[in-house]
Short mmCIF file of C-alpha atoms in Angstrom, two decimals:
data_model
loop_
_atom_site.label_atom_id
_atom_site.label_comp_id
_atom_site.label_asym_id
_atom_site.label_seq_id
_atom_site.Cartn_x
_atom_site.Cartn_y
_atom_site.Cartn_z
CA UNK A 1 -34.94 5.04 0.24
CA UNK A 2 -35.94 3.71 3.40
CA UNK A 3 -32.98 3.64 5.10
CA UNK A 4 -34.62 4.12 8.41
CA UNK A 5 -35.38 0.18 8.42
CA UNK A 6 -32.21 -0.56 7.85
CA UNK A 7 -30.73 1.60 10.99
CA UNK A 8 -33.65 -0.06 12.85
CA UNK A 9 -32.43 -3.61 12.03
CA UNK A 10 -29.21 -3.12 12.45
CA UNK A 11 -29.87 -1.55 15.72
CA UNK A 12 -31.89 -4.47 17.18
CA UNK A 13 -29.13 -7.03 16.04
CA UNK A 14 -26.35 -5.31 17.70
CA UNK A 15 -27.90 -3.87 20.80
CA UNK A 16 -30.83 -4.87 23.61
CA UNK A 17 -33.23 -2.52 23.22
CA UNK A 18 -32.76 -0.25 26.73
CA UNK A 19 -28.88 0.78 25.42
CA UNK A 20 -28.65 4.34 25.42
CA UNK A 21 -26.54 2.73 22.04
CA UNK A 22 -29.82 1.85 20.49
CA UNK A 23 -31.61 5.21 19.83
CA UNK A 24 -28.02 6.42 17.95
CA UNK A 25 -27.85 3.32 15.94
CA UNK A 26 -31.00 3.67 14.79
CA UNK A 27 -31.32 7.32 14.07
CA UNK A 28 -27.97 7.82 12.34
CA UNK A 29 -27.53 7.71 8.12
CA UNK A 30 -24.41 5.80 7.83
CA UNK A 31 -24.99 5.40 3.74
CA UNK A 32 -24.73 8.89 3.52
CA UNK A 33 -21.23 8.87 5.44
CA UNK A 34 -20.07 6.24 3.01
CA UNK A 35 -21.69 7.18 -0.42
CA UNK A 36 -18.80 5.03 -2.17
CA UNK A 37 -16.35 2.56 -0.70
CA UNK A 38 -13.71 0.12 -1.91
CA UNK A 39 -15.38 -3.53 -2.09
CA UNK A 40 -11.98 -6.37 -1.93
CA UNK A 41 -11.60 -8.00 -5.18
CA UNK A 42 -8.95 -10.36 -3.68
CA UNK A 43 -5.37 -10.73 -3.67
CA UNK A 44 -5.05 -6.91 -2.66
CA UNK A 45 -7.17 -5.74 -5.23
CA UNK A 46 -10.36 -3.31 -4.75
CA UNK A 47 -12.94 -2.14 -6.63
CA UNK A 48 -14.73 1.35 -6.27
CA UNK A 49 -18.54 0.86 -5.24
CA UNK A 50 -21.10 3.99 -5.47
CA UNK A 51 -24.08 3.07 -3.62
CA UNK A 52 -26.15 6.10 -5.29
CA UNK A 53 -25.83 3.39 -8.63
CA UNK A 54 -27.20 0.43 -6.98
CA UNK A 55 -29.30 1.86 -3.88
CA UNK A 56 -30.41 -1.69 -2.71
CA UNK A 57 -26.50 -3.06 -2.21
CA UNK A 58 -25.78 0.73 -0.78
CA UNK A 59 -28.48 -0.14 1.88
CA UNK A 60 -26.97 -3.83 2.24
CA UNK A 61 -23.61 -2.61 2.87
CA UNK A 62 -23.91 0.45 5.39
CA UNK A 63 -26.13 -1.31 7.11
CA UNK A 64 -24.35 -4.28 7.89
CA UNK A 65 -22.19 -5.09 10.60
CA UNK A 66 -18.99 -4.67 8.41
CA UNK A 67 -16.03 -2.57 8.15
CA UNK A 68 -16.62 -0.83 4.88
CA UNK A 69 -12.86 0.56 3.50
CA UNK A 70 -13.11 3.75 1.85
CA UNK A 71 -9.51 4.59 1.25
CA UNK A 72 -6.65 2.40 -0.03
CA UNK A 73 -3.54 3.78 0.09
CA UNK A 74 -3.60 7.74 -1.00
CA UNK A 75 -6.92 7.06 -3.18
CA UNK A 76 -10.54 7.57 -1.80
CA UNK A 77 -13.19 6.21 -3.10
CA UNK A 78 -15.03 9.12 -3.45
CA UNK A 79 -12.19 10.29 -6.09
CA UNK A 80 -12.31 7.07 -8.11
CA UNK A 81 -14.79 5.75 -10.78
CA UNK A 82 -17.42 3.25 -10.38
CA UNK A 83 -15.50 -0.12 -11.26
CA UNK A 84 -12.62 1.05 -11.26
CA UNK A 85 -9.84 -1.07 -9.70
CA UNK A 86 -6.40 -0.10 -7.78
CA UNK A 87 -4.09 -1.79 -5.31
CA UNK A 88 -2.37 -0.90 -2.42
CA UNK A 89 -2.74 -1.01 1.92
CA UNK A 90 -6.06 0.02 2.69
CA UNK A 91 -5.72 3.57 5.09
CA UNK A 92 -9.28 3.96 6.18
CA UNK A 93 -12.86 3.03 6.64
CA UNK A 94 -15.73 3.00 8.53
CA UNK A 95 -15.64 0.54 11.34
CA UNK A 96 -18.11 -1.90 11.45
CA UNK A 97 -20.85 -0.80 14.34
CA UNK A 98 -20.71 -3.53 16.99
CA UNK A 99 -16.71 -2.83 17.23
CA UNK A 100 -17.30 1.35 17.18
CA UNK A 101 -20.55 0.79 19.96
CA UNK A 102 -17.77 -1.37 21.95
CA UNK A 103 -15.03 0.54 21.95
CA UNK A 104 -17.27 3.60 23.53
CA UNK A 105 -18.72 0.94 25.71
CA UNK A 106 -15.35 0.52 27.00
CA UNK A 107 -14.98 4.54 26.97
CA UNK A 108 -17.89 4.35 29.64
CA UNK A 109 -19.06 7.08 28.19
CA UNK A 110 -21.35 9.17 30.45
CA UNK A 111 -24.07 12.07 29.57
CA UNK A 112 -21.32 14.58 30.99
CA UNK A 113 -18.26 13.32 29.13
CA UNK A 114 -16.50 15.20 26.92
CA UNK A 115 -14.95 13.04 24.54
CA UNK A 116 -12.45 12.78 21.70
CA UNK A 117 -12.80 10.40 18.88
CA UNK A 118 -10.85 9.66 15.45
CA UNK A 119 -12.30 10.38 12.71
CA UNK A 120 -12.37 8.20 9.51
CA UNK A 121 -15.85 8.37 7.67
CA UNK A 122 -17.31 10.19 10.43
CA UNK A 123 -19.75 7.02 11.32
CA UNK A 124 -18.30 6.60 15.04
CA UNK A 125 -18.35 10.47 15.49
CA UNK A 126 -22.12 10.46 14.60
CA UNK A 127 -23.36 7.58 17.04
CA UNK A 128 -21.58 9.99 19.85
CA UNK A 129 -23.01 13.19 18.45
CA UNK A 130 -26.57 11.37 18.74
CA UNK A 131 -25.58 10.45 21.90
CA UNK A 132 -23.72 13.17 24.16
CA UNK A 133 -25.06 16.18 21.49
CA UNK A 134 -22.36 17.30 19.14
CA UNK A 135 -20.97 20.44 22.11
CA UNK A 136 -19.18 17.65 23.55
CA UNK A 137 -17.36 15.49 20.69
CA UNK A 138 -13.84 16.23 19.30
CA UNK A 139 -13.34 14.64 16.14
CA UNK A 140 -9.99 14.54 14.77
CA UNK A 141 -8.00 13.00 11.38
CA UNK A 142 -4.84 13.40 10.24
CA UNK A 143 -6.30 13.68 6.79
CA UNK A 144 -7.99 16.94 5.78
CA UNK A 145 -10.02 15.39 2.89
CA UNK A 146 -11.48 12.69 5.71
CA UNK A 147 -11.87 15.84 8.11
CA UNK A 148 -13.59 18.10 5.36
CA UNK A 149 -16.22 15.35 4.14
CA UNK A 150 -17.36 13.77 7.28
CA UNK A 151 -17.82 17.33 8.47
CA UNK A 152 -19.41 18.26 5.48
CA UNK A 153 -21.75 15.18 5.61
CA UNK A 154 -22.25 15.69 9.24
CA UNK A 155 -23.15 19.23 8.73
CA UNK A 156 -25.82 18.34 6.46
CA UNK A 157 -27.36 15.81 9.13
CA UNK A 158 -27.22 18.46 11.57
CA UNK A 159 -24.67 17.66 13.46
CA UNK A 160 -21.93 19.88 14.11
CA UNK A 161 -18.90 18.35 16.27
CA UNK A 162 -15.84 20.12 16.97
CA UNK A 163 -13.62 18.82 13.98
CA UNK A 164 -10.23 19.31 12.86
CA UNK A 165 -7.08 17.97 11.41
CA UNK A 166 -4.94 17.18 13.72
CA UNK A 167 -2.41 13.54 14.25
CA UNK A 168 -3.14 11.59 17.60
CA UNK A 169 -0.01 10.79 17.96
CA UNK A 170 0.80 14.75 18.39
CA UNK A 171 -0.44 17.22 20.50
CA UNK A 172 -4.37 17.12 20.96
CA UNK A 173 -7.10 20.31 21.06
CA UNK A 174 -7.82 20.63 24.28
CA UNK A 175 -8.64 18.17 27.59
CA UNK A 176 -11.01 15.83 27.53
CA UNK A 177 -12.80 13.31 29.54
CA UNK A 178 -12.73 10.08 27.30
CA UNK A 179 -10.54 9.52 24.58
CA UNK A 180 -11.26 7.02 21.72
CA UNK A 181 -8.65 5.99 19.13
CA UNK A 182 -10.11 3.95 16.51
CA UNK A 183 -6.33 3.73 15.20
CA UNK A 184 -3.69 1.51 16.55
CA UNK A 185 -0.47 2.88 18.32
CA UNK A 186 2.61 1.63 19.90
CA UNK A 187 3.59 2.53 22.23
CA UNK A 188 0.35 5.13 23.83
CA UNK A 189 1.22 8.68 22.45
CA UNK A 190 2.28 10.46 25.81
CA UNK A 191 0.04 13.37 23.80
CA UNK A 192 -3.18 11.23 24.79
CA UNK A 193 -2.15 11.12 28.83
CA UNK A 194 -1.22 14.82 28.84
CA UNK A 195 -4.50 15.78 26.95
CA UNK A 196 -6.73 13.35 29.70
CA UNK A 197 -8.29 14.61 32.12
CA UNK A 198 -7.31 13.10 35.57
CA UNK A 199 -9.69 10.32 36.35
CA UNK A 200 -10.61 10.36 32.79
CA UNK A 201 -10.41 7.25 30.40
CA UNK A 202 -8.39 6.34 27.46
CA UNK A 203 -9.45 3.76 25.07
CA UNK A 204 -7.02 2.64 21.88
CA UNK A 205 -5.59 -0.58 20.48
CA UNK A 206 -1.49 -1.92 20.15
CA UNK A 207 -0.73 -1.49 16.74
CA UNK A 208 0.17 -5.27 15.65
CA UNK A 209 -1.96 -6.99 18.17
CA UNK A 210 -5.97 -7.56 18.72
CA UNK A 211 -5.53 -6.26 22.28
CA UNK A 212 -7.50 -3.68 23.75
CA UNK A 213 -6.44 -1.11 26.23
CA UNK A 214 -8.28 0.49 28.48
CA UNK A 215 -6.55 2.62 31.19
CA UNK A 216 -7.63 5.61 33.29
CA UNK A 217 -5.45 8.39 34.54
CA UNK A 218 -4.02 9.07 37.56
CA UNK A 219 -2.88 11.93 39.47
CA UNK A 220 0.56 11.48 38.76
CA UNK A 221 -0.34 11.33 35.14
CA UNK A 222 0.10 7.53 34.67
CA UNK A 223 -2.69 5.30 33.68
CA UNK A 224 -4.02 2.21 34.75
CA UNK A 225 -6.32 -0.28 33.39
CA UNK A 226 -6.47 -3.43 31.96
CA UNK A 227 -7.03 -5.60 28.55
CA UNK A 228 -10.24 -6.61 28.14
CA UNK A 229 -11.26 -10.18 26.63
CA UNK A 230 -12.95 -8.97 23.67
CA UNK A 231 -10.63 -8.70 20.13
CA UNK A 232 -10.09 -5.56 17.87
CA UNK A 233 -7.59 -4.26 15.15
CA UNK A 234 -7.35 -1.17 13.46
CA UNK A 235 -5.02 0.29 11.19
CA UNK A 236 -1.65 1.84 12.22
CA UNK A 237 -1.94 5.48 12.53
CA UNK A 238 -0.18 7.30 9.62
CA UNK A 239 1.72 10.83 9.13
CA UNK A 240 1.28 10.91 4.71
CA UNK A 241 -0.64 9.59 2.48
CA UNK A 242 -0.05 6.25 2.57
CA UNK A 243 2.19 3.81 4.49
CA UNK A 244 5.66 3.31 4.07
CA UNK A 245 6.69 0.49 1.46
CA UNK A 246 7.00 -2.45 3.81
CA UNK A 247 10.70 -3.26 4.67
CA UNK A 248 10.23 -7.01 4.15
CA UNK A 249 9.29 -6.80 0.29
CA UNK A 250 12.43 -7.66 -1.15
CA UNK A 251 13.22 -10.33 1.85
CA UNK A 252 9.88 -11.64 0.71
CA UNK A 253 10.54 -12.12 -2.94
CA UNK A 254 14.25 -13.26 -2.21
CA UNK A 255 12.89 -16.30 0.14
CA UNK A 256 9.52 -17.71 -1.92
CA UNK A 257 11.33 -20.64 -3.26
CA UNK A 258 14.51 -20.59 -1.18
CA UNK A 259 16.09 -23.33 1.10
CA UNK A 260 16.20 -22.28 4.66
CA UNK A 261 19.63 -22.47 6.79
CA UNK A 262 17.62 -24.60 8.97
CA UNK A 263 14.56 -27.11 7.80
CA UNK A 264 12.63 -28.67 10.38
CA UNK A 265 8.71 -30.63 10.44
CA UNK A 266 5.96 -28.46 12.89
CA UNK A 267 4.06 -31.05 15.40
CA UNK A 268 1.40 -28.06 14.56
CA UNK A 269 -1.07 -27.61 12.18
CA UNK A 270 0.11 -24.83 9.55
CA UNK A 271 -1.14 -21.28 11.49
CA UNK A 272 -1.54 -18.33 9.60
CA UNK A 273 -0.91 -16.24 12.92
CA UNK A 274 -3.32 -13.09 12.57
CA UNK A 275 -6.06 -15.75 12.06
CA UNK A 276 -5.16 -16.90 15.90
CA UNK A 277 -5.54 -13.26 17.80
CA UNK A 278 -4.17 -14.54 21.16
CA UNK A 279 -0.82 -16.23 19.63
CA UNK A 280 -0.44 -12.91 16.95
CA UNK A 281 -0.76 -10.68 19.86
CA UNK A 282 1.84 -12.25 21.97
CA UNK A 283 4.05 -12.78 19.15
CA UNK A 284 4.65 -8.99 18.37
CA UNK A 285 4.93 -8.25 22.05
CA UNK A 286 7.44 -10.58 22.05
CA UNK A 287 9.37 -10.07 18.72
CA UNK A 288 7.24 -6.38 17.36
CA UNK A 289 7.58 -5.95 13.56
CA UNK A 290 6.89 -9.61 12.25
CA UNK A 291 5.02 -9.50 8.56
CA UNK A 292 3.31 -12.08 7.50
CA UNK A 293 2.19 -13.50 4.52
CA UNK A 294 0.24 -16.23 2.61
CA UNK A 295 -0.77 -18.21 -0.28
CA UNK A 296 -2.92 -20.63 -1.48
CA UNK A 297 -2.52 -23.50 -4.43
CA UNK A 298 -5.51 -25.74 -3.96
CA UNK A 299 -4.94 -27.81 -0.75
CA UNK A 300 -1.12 -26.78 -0.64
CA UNK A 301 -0.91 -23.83 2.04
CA UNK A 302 2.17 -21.87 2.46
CA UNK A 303 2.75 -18.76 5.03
CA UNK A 304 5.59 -16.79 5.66
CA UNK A 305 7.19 -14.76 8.34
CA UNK A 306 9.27 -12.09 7.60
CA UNK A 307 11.35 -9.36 9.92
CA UNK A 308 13.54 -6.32 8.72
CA UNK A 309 16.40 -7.48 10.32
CA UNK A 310 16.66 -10.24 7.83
CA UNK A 311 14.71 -13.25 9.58
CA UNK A 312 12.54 -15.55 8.08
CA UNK A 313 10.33 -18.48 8.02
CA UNK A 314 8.38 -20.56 5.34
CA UNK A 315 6.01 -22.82 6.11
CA UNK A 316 4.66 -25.33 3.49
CA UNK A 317 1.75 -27.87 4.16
CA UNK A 318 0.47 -29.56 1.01
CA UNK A 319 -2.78 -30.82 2.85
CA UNK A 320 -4.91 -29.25 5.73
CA UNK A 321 -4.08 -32.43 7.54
CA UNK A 322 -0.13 -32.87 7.04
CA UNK A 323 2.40 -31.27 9.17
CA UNK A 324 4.36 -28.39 7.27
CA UNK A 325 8.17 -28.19 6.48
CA UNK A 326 9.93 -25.08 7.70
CA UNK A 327 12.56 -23.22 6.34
CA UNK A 328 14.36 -20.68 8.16
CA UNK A 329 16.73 -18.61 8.21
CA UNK A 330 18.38 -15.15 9.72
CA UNK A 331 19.44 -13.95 13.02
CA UNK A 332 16.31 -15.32 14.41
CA UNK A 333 13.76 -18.24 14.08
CA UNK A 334 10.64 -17.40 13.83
CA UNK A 335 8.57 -20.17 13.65
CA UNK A 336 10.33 -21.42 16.30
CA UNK A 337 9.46 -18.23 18.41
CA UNK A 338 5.82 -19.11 17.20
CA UNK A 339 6.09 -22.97 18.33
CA UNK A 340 6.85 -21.69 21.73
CA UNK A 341 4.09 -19.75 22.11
CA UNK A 342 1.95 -22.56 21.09
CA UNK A 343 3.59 -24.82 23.20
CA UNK A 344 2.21 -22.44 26.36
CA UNK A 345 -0.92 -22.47 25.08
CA UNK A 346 -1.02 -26.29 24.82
CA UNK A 347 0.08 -26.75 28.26
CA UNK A 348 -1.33 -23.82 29.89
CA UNK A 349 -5.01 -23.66 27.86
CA UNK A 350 -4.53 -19.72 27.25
CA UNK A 351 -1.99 -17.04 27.51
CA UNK A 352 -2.02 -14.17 29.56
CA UNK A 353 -2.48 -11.55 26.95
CA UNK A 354 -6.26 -11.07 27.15
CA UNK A 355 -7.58 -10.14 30.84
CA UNK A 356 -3.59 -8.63 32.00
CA UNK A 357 -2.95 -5.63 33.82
CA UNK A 358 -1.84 -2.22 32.13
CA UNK A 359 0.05 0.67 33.49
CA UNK A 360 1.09 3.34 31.29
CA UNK A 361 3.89 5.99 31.84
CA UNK A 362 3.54 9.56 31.23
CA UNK A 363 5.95 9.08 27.99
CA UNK A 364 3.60 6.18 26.83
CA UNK A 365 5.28 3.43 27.63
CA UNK A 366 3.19 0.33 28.11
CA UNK A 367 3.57 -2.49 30.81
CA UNK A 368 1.64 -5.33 30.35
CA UNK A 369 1.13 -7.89 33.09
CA UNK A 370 -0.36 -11.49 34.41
CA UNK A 371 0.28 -13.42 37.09
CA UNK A 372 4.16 -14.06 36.64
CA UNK A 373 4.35 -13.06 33.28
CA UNK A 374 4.91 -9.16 31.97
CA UNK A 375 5.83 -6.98 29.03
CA UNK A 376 7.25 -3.88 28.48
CA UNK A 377 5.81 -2.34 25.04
CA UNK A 378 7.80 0.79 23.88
#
């Protein structure tokens, strides 16, 4: 196979050609990090791919700017059949490139830095190895099957990073100069300050939230930084197998045909929130924890928001033009927490979530800030 083309290609899309990004994107084997993935079926569904069975859609998928999952919920795909089918939360993948190349853009990642990364299929760990040289990567899963085959695989490409399995919410192996999380948290594990360097960077998302944060430390162990304008979500970081069952499931089933206490007409357009990054972002800084859900019926649109604490919202449009009816119900209203937030975006033209100011404490707490506005994210 002549995957070399397709490295090259996908190199030259995502990259100009002086990046010192260019030479790893082009150079590095991501089909044989990913030899089988899970390909969505729909409606939570997944079906096992093997690329060594169809070589030219193996090629097509590594190769393209896509996130490529490769575990859903405590099954890999490298332990199921070809075809076969399962259901569940997916718990890891491969990042797609542009988002990986970004994040250690972000990092500024220098010749000298030592840096540690997550692990997942071993893809982002790679592109650093052929970058830095493997001496001065850390790669780290809290999975010891994702830990053994990416170092297995990475072995075999001869590259040998430091790996190991290890949570990065916990304490880390050693000090570094960069740190990369290509897992959400909330708040910052106070782990990742104490294992920074001072003057060193950390870069990581807010679990629940598109935002980016990129802080460097100080000397008295704080960070500082700021969120960035560009978007990115990654899965929650996990201490099993699999997630927890979600806490809303049997609010969910108990409120898909139910009146609300109150019903009420939006002046909005149905929003599915996590389709609007800015407004889903602010939303779980302002009320953390919100699920959502959706479904579809021809033109008729319905999306819910659910909240342990027993809150909900359902919001039915039968068109893509027609305003939806609301039900709600619970100690709070949701959608009318939502409205509010897209009532400051109407008058203001943004909110202050992308571009605001971070601090972070030496426990991890997280304070978020813009112009008048400000957020405290424990």
């Amino acid at each position: 196979m002549d995957w070399l083309t397709h490295a090259e290609r996908l190199a030259t899309e995502l990259v100009r050609p002086e990046s010192r990004w260019r030479s790893p994107l082009a150079t590095t084997a991501r089909h044989l990090l990913v030899p089988r993935w899970w390909e969505s079926a729909g409606d939570g569904r997944y079906v096992a791919r093997d690329g060594a069975a169809d070589p030219e859609a193996w090629m097509h998928a590594t190769y393209a700017n896509d996130t490529l999952v490769t575990r859903v919920g405590p099954l890999h795909a490298d332990h199921a059949e070809p075809g076969q089918t399962t259901e569940g939360r997916p718990t890891s993948s491969s990042t797609l490139p542009v988002l990986v190349v970004g994040m250690y853009r972000h990092a500024m990642v220098t010749d000298t830095s030592r840096v540690l990364v997550t692990t997942g299929s071993g893809y982002g760990t790679a592109l650093l190895c052929r970058r830095l040289g493997a001496d001065r990567v850390t790669s780290i899963d809290v999975d010891p099957y994702l830990v053994e085959a990416a170092g297995n695989r990475l072995d075999a490409m001869g590259l040998r990073p430091h790996m190991g399995v290890g949570d990065i919410t916990d304490i880390l192996p050693g000090e570094f100069d960069r740190i990369v999380s290509t897992v959400s948290v909330r708040p910052v594990p106070a782990a990742m300050l104490a294992a920074l360097r001072p003057g060193g960077r950390l870069v990581t998302t807010l679990a629940g939230t598109g935002l980016i944060v990129v802080a460097d430390k100080t000397a008295d162990g704080s960070a500082v930084g700021h969120v960035p304008q560009d978007r990115a979500g990654f899965m929650r970081t996990r201490h099993g197998d699999d997630y927890a069952p979600r806490a809303t499931d049997a609010l969910w089933e108990k409120t898909k045909e139910a009146d609300g206490e109150e019903v009420t007409t939006s002046r909005y357009p149905l929003l599915y929130p996590p389709d609007a990054w800015d407004v889903w972002s602010m939303l779980e800084l302002t009320i953390p924890g919100i699920d959502y859900r959706k479904a579809a019926e021809g033109d008729r649109r319905t999306v819910w928001m659910l909240h342990e604490d027993g809150s909900w919202a359902r919001a039915e449009a039968p068109g893509f033009l027609d305003s939806p009816t609301v039900h709600q119900a619970g100690p709070r209203r949701l959608w009318d927490e939502l409205e509010r937030i897209r009532h400051r975006l109407n008058r203001e033209g943004a909110l202050p979530v992308y571009g605001a100011r971070v601090r972070i404490d030496p426990d991890g707490t997280v304070r978020l800030s813009r112009g008048a506005w400000s957020v405290t994210v424990t």
